[in-house]
Coordinates of C-alpha atoms in Angstrom, one line a residue:
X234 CA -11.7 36.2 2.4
X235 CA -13.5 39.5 0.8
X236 CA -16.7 39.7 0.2
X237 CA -16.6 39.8 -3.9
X238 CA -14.2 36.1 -3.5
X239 CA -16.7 35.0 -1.0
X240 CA -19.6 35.6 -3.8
X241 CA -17.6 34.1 -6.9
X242 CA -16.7 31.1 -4.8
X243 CA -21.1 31.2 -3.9
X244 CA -21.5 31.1 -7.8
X245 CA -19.9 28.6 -8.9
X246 CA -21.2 25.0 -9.8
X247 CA -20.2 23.1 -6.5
X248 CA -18.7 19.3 -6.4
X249 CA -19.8 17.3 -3.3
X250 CA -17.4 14.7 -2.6
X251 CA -18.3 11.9 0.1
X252 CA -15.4 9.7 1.3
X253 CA -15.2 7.0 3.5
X254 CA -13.3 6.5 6.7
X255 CA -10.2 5.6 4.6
X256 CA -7.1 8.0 4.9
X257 CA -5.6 6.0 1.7
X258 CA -9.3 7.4 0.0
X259 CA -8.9 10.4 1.7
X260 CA -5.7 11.6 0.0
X261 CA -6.2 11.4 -3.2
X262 CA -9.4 12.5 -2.4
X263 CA -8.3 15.6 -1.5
X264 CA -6.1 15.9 -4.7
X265 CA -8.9 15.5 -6.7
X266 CA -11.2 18.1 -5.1
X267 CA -7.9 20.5 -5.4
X268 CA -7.4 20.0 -8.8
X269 CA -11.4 20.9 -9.6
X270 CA -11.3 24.1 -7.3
X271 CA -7.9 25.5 -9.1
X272 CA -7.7 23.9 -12.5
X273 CA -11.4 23.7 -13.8
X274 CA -13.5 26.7 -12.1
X275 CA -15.5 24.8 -9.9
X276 CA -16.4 25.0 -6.3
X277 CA -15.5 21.5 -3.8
X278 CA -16.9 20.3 -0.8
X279 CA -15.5 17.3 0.8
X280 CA -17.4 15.4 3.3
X281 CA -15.2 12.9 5.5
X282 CA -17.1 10.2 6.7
X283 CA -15.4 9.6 10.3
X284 CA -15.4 6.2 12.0
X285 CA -13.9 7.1 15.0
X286 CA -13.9 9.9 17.0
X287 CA -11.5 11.9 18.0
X288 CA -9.9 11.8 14.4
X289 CA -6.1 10.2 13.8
X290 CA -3.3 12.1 13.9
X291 CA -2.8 11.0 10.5
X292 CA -6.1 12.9 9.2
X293 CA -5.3 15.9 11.7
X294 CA -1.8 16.2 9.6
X295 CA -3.7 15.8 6.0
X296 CA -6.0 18.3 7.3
X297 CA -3.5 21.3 8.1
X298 CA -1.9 20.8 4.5
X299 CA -5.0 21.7 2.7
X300 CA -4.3 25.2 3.7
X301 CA -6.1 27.8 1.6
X302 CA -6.7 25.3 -1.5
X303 CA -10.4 26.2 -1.9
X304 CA -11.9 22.8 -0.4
X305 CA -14.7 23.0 2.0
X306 CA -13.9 20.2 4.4
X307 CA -16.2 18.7 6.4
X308 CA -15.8 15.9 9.3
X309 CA -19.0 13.9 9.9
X310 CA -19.7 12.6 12.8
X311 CA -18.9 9.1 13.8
X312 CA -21.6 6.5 14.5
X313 CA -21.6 5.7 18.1
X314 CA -18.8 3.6 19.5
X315 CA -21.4 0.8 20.6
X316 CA -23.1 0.3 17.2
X317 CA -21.2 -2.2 15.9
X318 CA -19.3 -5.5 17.9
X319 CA -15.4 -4.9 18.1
X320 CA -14.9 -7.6 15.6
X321 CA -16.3 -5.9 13.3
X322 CA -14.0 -6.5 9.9
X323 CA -12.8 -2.8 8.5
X324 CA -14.8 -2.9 5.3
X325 CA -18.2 -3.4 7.5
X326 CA -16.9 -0.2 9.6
X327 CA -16.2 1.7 6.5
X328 CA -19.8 1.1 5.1
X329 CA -21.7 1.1 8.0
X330 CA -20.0 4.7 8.9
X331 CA -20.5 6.2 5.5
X332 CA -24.6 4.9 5.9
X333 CA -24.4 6.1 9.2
X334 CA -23.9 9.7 7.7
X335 CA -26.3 9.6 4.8
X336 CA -28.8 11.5 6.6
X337 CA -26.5 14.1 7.3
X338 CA -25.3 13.8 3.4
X339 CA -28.4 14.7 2.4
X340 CA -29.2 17.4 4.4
X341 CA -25.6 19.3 3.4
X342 CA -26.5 18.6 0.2
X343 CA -30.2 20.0 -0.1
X344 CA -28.3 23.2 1.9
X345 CA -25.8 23.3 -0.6
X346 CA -27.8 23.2 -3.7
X347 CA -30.7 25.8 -1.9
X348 CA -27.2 28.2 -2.2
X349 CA -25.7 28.3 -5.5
X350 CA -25.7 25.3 -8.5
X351 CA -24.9 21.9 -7.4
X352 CA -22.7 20.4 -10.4
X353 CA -22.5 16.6 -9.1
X354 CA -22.3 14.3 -6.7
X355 CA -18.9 11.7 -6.0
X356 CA -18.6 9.0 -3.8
X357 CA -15.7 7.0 -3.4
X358 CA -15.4 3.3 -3.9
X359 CA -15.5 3.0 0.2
X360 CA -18.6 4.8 0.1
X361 CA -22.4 3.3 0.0
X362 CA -23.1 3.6 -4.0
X363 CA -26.5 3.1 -4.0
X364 CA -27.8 5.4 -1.2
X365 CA -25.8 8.1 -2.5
X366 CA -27.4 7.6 -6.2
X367 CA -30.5 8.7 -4.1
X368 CA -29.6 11.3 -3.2
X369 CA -28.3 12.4 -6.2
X370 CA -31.3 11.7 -8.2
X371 CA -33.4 13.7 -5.9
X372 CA -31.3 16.6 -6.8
X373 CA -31.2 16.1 -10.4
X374 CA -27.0 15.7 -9.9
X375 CA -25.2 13.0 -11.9
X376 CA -23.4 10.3 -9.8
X377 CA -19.5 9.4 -10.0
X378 CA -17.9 7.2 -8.1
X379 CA -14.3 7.5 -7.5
X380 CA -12.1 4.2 -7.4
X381 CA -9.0 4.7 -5.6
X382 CA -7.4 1.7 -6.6
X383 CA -6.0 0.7 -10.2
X384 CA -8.0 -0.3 -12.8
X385 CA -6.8 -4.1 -12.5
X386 CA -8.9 -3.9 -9.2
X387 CA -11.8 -1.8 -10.8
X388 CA -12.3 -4.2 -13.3
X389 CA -11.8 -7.3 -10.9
X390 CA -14.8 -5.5 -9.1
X391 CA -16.7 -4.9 -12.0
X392 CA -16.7 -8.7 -12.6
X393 CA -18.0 -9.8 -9.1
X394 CA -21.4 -9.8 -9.1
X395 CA -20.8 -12.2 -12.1
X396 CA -18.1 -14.3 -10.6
X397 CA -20.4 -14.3 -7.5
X398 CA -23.5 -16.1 -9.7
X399 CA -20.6 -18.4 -11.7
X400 CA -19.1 -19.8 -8.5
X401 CA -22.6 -20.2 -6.4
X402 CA -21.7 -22.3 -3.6
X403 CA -17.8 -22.6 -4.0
X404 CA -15.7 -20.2 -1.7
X405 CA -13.2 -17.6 -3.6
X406 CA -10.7 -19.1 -1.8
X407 CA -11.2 -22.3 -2.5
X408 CA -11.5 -22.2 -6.9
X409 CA -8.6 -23.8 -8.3
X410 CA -9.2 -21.5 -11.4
X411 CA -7.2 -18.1 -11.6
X412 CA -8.8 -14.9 -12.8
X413 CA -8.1 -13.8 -15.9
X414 CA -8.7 -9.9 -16.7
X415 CA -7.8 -8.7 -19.9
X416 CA -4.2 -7.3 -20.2
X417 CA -3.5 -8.7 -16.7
X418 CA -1.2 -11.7 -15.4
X419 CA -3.9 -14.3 -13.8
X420 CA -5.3 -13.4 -10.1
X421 CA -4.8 -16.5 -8.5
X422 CA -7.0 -17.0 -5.0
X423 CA -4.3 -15.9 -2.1
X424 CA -4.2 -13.2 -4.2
X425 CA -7.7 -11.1 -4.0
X426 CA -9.3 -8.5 -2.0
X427 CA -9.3 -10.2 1.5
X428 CA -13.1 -9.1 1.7
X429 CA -13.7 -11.6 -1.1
X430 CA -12.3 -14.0 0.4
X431 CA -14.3 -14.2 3.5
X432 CA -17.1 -16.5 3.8
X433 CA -20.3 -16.1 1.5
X434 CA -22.6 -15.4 4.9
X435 CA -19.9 -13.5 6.3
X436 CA -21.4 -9.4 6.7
X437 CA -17.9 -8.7 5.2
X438 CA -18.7 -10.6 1.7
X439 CA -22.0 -9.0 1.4
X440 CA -20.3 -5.7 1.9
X441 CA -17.9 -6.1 -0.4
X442 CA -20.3 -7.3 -2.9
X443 CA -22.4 -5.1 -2.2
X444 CA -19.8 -2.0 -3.2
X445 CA -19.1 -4.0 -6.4
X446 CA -23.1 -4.0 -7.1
X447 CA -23.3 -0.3 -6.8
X448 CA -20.3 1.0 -9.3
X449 CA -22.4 -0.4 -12.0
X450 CA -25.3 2.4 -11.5
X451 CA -23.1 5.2 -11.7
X452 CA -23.5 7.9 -14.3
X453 CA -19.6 7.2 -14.5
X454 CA -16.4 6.2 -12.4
X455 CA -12.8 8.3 -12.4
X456 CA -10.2 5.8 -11.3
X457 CA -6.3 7.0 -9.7
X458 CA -4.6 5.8 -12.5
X459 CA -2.8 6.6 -16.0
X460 CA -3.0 4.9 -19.4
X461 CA 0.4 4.6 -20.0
X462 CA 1.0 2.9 -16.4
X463 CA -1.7 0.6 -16.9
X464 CA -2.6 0.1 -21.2
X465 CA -5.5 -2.6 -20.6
X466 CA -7.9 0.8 -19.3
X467 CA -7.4 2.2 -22.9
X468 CA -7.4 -1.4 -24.6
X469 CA -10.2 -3.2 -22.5
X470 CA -13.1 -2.5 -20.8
X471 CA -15.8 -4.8 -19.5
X472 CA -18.1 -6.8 -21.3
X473 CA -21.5 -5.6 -20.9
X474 CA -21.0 -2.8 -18.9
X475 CA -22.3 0.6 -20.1
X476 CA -20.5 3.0 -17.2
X477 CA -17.8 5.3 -18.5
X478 CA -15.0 4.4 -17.1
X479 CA -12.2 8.1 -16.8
X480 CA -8.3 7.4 -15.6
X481 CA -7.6 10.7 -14.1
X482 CA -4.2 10.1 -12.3
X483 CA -1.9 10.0 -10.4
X484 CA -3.2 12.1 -8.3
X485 CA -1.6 11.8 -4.9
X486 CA -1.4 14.5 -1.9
X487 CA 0.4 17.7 -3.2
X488 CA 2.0 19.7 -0.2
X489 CA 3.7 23.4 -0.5
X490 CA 7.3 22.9 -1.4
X491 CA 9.3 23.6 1.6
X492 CA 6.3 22.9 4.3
X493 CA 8.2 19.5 5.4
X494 CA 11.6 21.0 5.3
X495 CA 12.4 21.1 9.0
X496 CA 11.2 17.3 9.7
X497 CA 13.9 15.2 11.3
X498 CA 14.0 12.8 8.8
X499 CA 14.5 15.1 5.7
X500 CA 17.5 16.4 7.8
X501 CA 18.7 13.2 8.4
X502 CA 18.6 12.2 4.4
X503 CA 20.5 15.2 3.6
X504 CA 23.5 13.4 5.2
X505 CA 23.4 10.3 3.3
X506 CA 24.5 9.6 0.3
X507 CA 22.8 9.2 -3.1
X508 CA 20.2 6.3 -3.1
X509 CA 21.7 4.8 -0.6
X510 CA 18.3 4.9 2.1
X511 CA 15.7 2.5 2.0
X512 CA 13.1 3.5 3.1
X513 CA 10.3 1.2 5.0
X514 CA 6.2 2.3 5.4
X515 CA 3.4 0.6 5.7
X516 CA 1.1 3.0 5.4
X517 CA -1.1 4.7 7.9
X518 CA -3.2 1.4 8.4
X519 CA -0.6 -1.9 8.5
X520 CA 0.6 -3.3 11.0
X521 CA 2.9 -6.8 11.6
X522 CA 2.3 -8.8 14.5
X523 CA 5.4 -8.6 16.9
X524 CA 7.4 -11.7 16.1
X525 CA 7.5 -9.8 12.0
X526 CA 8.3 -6.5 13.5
X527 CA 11.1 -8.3 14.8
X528 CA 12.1 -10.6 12.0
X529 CA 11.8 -7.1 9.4
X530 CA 14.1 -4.8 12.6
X531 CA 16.8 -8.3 12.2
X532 CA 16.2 -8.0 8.4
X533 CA 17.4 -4.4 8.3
X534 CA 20.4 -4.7 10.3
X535 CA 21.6 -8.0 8.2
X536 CA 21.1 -5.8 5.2
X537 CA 23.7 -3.4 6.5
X538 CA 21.6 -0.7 4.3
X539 CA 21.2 2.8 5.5
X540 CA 17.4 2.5 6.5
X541 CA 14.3 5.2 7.4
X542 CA 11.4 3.2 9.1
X543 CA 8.4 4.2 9.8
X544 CA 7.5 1.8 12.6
X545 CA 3.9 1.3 14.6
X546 CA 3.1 -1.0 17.5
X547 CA 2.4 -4.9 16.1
X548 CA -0.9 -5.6 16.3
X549 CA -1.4 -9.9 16.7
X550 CA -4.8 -10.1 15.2
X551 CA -4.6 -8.2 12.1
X552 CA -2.8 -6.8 9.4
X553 CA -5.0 -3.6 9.3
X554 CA -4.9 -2.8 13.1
X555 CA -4.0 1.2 12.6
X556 CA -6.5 1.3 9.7
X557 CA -8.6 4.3 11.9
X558 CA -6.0 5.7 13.5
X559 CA -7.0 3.7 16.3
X560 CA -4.3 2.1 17.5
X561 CA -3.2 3.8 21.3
X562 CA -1.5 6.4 19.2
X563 CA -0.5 7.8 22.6
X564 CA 1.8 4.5 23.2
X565 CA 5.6 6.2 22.6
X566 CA 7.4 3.2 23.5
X567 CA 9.5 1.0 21.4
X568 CA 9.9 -1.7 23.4
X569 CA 8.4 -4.5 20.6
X570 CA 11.9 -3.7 18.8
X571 CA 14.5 -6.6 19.4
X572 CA 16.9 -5.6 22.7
X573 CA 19.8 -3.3 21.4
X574 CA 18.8 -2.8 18.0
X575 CA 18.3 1.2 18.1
X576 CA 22.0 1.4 19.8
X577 CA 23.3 -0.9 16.9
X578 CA 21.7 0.9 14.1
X579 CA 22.3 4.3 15.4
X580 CA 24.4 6.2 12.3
X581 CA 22.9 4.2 9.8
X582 CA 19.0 4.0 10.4
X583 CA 16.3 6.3 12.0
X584 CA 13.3 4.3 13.4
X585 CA 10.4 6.9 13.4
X586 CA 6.8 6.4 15.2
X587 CA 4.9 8.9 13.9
X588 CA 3.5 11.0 11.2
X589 CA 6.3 11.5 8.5
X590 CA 6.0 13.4 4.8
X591 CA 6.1 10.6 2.5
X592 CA 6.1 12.2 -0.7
X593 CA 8.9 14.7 0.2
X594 CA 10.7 11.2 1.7
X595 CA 10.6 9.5 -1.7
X596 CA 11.3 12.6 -3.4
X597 CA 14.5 13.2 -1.7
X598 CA 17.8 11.8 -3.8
X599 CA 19.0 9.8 -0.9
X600 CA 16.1 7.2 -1.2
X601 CA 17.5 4.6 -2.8
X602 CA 14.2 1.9 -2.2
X603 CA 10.8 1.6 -1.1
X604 CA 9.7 -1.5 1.5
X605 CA 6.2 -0.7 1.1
X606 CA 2.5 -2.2 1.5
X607 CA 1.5 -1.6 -1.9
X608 CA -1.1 0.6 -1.0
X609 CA -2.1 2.5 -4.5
X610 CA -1.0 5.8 -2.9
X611 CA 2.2 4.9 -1.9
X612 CA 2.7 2.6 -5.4
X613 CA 1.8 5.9 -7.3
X614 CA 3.9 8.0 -5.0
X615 CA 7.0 5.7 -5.4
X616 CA 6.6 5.5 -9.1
X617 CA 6.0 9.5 -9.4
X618 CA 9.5 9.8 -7.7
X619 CA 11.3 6.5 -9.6
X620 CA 11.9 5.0 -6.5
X621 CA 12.3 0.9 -7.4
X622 CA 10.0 -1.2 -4.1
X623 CA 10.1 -4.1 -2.3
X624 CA 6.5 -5.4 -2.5
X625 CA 5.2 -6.5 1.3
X626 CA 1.5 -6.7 1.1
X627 CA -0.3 -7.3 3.9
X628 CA -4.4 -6.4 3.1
X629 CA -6.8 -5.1 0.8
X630 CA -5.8 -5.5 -2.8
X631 CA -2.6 -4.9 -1.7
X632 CA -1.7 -8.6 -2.8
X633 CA -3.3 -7.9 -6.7
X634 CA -1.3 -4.4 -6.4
X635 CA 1.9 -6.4 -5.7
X636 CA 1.4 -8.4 -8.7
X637 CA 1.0 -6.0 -11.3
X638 CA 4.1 -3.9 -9.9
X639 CA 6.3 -6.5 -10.2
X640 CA 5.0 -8.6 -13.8
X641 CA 3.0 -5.9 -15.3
X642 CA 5.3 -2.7 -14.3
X643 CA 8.6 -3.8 -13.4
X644 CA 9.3 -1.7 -10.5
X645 CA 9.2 -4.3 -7.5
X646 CA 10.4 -7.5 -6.1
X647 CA 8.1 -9.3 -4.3
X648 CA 9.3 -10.5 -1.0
X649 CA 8.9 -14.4 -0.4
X650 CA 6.9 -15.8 2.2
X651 CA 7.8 -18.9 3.8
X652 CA 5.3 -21.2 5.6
X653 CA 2.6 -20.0 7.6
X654 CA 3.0 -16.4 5.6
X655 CA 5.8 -15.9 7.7
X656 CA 9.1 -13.6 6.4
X657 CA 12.6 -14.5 7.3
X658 CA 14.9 -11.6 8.1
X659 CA 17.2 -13.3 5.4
X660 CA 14.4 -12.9 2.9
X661 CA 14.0 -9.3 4.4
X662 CA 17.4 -8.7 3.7
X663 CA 17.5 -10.5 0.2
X664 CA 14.8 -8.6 -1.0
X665 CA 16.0 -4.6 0.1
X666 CA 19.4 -5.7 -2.0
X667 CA 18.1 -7.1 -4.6
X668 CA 16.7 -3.7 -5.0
X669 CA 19.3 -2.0 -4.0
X670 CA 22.8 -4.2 -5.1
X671 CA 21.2 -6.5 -7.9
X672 CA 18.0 -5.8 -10.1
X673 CA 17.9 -2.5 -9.0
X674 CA 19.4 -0.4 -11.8
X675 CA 16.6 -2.4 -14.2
X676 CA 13.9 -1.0 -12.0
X677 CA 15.4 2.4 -11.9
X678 CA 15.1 3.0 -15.7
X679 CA 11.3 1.4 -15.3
X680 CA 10.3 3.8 -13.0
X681 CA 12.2 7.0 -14.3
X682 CA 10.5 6.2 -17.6
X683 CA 7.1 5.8 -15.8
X684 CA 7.8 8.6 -13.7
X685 CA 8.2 11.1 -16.9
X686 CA 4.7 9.4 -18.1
X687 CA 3.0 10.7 -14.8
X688 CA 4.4 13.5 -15.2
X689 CA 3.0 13.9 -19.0
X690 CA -0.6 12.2 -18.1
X691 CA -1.0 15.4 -15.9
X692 CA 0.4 18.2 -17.7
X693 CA -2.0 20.8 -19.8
X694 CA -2.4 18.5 -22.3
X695 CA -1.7 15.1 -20.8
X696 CA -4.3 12.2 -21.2
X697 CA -5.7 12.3 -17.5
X698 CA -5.9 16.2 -17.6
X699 CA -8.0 16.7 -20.8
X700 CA -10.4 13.1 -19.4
X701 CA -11.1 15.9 -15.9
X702 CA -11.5 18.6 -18.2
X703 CA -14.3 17.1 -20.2
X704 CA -15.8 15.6 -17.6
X705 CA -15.9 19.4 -15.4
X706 CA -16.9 20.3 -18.1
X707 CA -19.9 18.5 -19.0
X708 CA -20.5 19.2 -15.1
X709 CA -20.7 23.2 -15.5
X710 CA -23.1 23.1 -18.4
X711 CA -25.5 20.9 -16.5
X712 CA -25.5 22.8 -13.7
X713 CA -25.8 25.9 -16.3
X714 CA -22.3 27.2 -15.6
X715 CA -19.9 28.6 -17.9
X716 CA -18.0 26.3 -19.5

């Protein structure tokens, strides 16, 4: 870099960004810090609060695409393996490694702002609100969370500390009453966050609530998502509550056309036919215990689709077991696959255990259908590229996600559990053709009209670009930068 870039990038106002150990917070994440470095002047440095050490392959990968976008990335170091018991639920790791690292948060910051003009301070939803206010305050910053979820969840989080008062000694799970947001199909109890569904006493509640607690002293909250996907953040907002509340997406991970052309898998989709692939992920954290890895492998072949899978070693505990890349990625073996399936499916489906590009995968004209998690990255990602889903949720607010994809949006089936949450490879099957043989032409024409939307919210003059402009904006003139 020469020295004159070097000085411009010293003198402009500067972003810090502080995510927790979440790649699904991570990626957009990143998008965001992109998006602030090349479309609105300003200077980003993102600090990734690590809960395990050494980092996934999965962040390793994210990592090498940033390439030369402007971000300053920073790993923090993870609290010490011992700090917390193994059973520790993820949203208690999350928080505990993002307090873990406020010391070190402040320090960069007080560097930072001894350097050149600090503009703000943003914290993801994963992150610990309330300590980072602190530190924002002492540097005379304004404090924004990010929520990388949809608005349905922000405002279901919005409404906890309420809920939590209205329901004193009943369980979540246990109230026979639904949830009723504004604009939104009712929440019903199997349905929410799995944090709020854990025991009042349990360390995972109070975290959870805890999060909800701090969005409400922010100087304001962007969430991932666009008006036109979800009308109620434009129509509703939540009683009482003065935080401005900014729908700035969809922004998911942007990679260099071209960088994930020599992957095996987009080779093997450019020998298929036209959405004819379906194409199964459960992100970089789910996992199914090994009797559903089998049912979902039996599923597959009794759909007789063309299939991609992006398969990770069951995990019989929980749903969540490669949350922090943690899960033996050094294992290779597919031996948890039912006995002759590879050699049966071999023409028709690839069975990958690895990283893969997702966005170029459901961006590629073979892809016919998503079997997905409903993570919000991979909803936004699917509807970006009108790709029709099957709805498997498995943790999170991946259930709530679900709900509103198929009712509210129209662009997923929700797979049917049977008793004891368990799914029958004939339901497997069922729901991949209903998507791809029966309801999926209605879908399609959903999502392609949603997918021009996304398109629109982020264009020069699209709703979600001019909502970051103002909001840059109003961050250079504080920090007495040009606007």
């Amino acid at each position: 870099m020469a020295m004159g870039e070097v000085q411009e990038r010293a003198a402009r106002p500067r972003v810090l960004l502080v995510c927790s150990p979440c790649m699904g917070h991570l990626i957009p994440l990143v998008e965001l810090s992109r998006r602030l470095v090349s479309d609105h002047g300003l200077a980003a440095t993102l600090l990734f609060a690590a809960a395990t050490s050494p980092p996934s392959s999965e962040y390793l990968s994210l990592v090498a695409s940033i390439g030369a976008g402007g971000i300053d990335l920073v790993t923090l170091p993870a609290p010490p393996p011992d700090s917390l018991p193994s059973s520790a639920s993820v949203i208690v790791r999350a928080a505990h490694a993002v307090a873990s690292s406020v010391p070190r948060v402040r320090e960069l910051a007080r560097s930072l702002a001894a350097a050149g003009p600090l503009a703000a301070l943003v914290v993801d939803m994963g992150g610990v609100v309330a300590a980072a206010r602190g530190v924002a305050a002492e540097l005379g910053v304004p404090c924004y969370a990010f929520f990388t979820s949809p608005w349905m969840t922000l405002s279901l989080f919005l409404r906890v500390p309420e809920l939590d008062t209205a329901r004193s000694g009943v369980e979540h799970r246990d109230a026979t009453e639904p949830i009723c947001l504004p604009g939104y199909a009712p929440i019903h109890a199997h349905e929410l966050p799995r944090s709020m569904l854990a025991d009042r006493s349990s360390e995972s509640y109070a975290a959870f609530l805890s999060m909800a607690e701090g969005l409400r002293g922010v100087d304001g909250i962007l969430v991932n998502t666009f008006r036109e996907l979800e009308p109620a953040v434009g129509d509703h907002g939540v009683e009482g509550l003065e935080v401005p509340v900014h729908p700035v997406g969809p922004l998911v991970l942007t990679r260099p056309v071209g960088l994930d052309r020599d992957h095996e898998c987009l080779r093997w989709l450019d020998r298929q036919p036209r959405r004819s692939v379906v194409y199964v992920s459960f992100g970089s954290g789910g996992t199914l215990t090994w009797q559903q890895t089998t049912e979902l492998a039996l599923g597959l072949e009794l759909s007789r689709q063309r299939f991609v899978w992006v398969v990770k070693r069951p995990h019989q505990d929980t749903a969540s077991g490669s949350f922090f890349g943690t899960a033996r990625e050094e294992e290779t073996s597919m031996d948890f696959l039912p006995e002759g399936f590879i050699e049966r499916t071999t023409g028709i489906g690839l069975v990958i255990q690895a990283w893969v590009p997702q966005s170029a995968i459901l961006a590629h004209t073979s892809v016919g259908c998503f079997v997905t998690h409903c993570g919000w990255n991979s909803a936004l990602e699917s509807i970006m590229n009108a790709v029709p889903m099957v709805a498997w949720p498995l943790y999170a607010e991946q259930h709530m996600n679900a709900s509103m994809l198929e009712v509210q949006v129209g662009v997923a089936t929700r797979i049917k559990v049977g008793p004891d949450r368990f799914i029958s490879k004939e339901e497997v099957a069922s729901a991949i053709n209903r998507v791809m043989e029966g309801e999926g032409e209605r879908m399609v024409k959903r999502a392609s009209e949603l997918q021009d939307k996304s398109a629109r919210a982020l264009s020069k003059v699209g709703c979600s670009t001019q909502a970051l402009d103002h909001i840059a904006g109003t961050w250079k003139y504080l920090a007495g930068g040009n606007i």
